[in-house]
RNA sequence: CGGGAUGUAGCGUAGCCCGGUUAUCGCGCCUGGUUUGGGACCAGGAGGUCGCAAGUUCGAAUCUUGCCAUCCCGACCA
């Protein structure tokens, strides 16, 4: 029919695009590399955002908002950070358009309106924020500063993909300032935990917590902690990062404070972020050839009710039964939609809500009402069952939790099955080519070795897992001694 | 940004090689009616700058050039 999906086996990338577009999460826009997030997709983002925001606030953070524009002189202050992002910055050079004298009805950039100093559209906000923090911080009593902002950023990527890599994306970025190194590191790790908890418990996507190697580190960071997830095609996806920035930004922006001993010290910093990319992770971790599968806890819609009408006289009977159910579900905090639109028949609706990944579908007609039951279909397993109307709302509430657990367990089993150890180079290459997933292998700790492995296999070190088991071995490429395995994978 | 492919109505397409009436078909959309337990049926109807811009030609969806967009593969990246 009209919404035929490409199967994962046929073309994984096309399948992903089909889900995003036909599932009405987002669409391409008139702007290169930028997407329109549609209401269904935005509702998902709102649920994710609201939960994260709550978790940030529970850990003592507050929200603020900083400008979209960063004066070039500020942007270049922290050299490594500026260098890291320089190649993908959009830059504002003028502030006015005027009528084109040679082409009626068209506009041109007014050459008279050139800015004294170019404005970089933020690819990340460390620069503008640390420039601001300078005026906020004088004493140790002003610390810590625990600020988060929800914002859009722009990174002029060469090759974009819906949600996974768009030129403009939505995210949150936390920027904290601390009096001591220990406190900053603790904050970095704490936020990594918040991300891991959110992604696993709400998005039902299992993650590996780890630390990045120097090559993969955020530009300007001393250490980058990350959570890595595994997609169904065996590729890894970085789902969130938390950076310990040391005193790099404090020094670049001269942010010092007077400590208890009346001595000037540079402030210690962290930054951490997750973006709309998480939606890409969600899609690729759970969905199937019939469409999206939304984890109940953040699903834009948790329950859909489809009436099976038989003749005009059945409508008021069914509608009345449903209105009670809707009220019961809402009382339990469950989002529900009664789709009694008459322009689509039940079969069409079933397929549509499966495509959109609504966790639970309730169908009922006169036949069911006579028997005091409904037909309940769960999206994760596609199982259908007949369930009593008595206590149905509570039953569904429990079922939603069961679905949440089930899709997490399923993704966890898949992830665990796809972490394999390689002890030789041939084994390593064979696993990457034929099995995908993570490969745990010894590495000598040398960035050049890492680079060579990347050149030869396209696999990168996703992370060195936290609490990694220490075992001596030999680097798969060089044979040099190694004290632990690291996780390699091909990644998005 | 380099290599490859594609672009015809909201979606999927035929026509293009070999230029020539009113651009094909299906889905969707609108109106009316009958329907409704896995993507309904009948009747009538609307919808097109053939990606955009030049060029060749009496005439361009069709030939030429440039540009744009999307997808795949690379490089880069969250």
Short mmCIF file of C-alpha atoms (C1' of nucleotides) in Angstrom, two decimals, chain A residues 1 13 28 32 155 157 159 165-166 169 238 277 309 315 345 347-348 351 354 361 367-368 384 458, chain B residues 1-2 10-11 27-29 35-40 68-78:
data_model
loop_
_atom_site.label_atom_id
_atom_site.label_comp_id
_atom_site.label_asym_id
_atom_site.label_seq_id
_atom_site.Cartn_x
_atom_site.Cartn_y
_atom_site.Cartn_z
CA UNK A 1 0.00 0.00 0.00
CA UNK A 13 19.73 3.05 5.62
CA UNK A 28 13.47 17.09 4.84
CA UNK A 32 20.35 21.79 3.07
CA UNK A 155 27.57 22.25 12.63
CA UNK A 157 28.37 18.76 8.25
CA UNK A 159 27.01 14.58 4.92
CA UNK A 165 23.64 14.19 11.85
CA UNK A 166 21.85 17.35 10.81
CA UNK A 169 20.18 20.13 15.85
CA UNK A 238 27.74 7.63 20.65
CA UNK A 277 20.59 12.27 17.79
CA UNK A 309 -18.14 -0.20 14.23
CA UNK A 315 -21.30 3.77 17.56
CA UNK A 345 -11.02 1.48 8.48
CA UNK A 347 -7.09 -2.41 9.36
CA UNK A 348 -5.61 0.82 8.11
CA UNK A 351 -1.01 -0.64 10.36
CA UNK A 354 2.20 -0.03 14.27
CA UNK A 361 -3.47 -0.88 20.90
CA UNK A 367 -18.85 -8.49 20.03
CA UNK A 368 -16.26 -7.57 22.66
CA UNK A 384 -2.86 -10.00 20.52
CA UNK A 458 37.23 1.79 9.59
"C1'" C B 1 34.03 18.07 -0.44
"C1'" G B 2 35.67 13.45 -4.00
"C1'" G B 10 1.28 14.34 -1.84
"C1'" C B 11 3.72 9.08 -2.66
"C1'" C B 27 -2.19 4.77 -4.30
"C1'" G B 28 -3.61 9.13 -1.85
"C1'" C B 29 -6.94 13.72 -2.11
"C1'" U B 35 -19.16 0.01 4.53
"C1'" U B 36 -15.94 -1.06 9.08
"C1'" G B 37 -12.59 -7.68 13.46
"C1'" G B 38 -5.54 -6.42 9.44
"C1'" G B 39 -4.07 -1.09 4.88
"C1'" A B 40 -12.76 -1.26 1.89
"C1'" C B 68 20.29 22.32 -6.75
"C1'" A B 69 18.44 18.27 -3.84
"C1'" U B 70 18.26 13.22 -2.15
"C1'" C B 71 20.42 8.28 -1.60
"C1'" C B 72 24.87 4.97 -1.51
"C1'" C B 73 30.41 4.72 -0.88
"C1'" G B 74 34.67 7.65 1.00
"C1'" A B 75 36.90 11.89 4.09
"C1'" C B 76 34.75 14.73 8.51
"C1'" C B 77 31.55 14.49 12.68
"C1'" A B 78 27.45 14.17 18.05
#
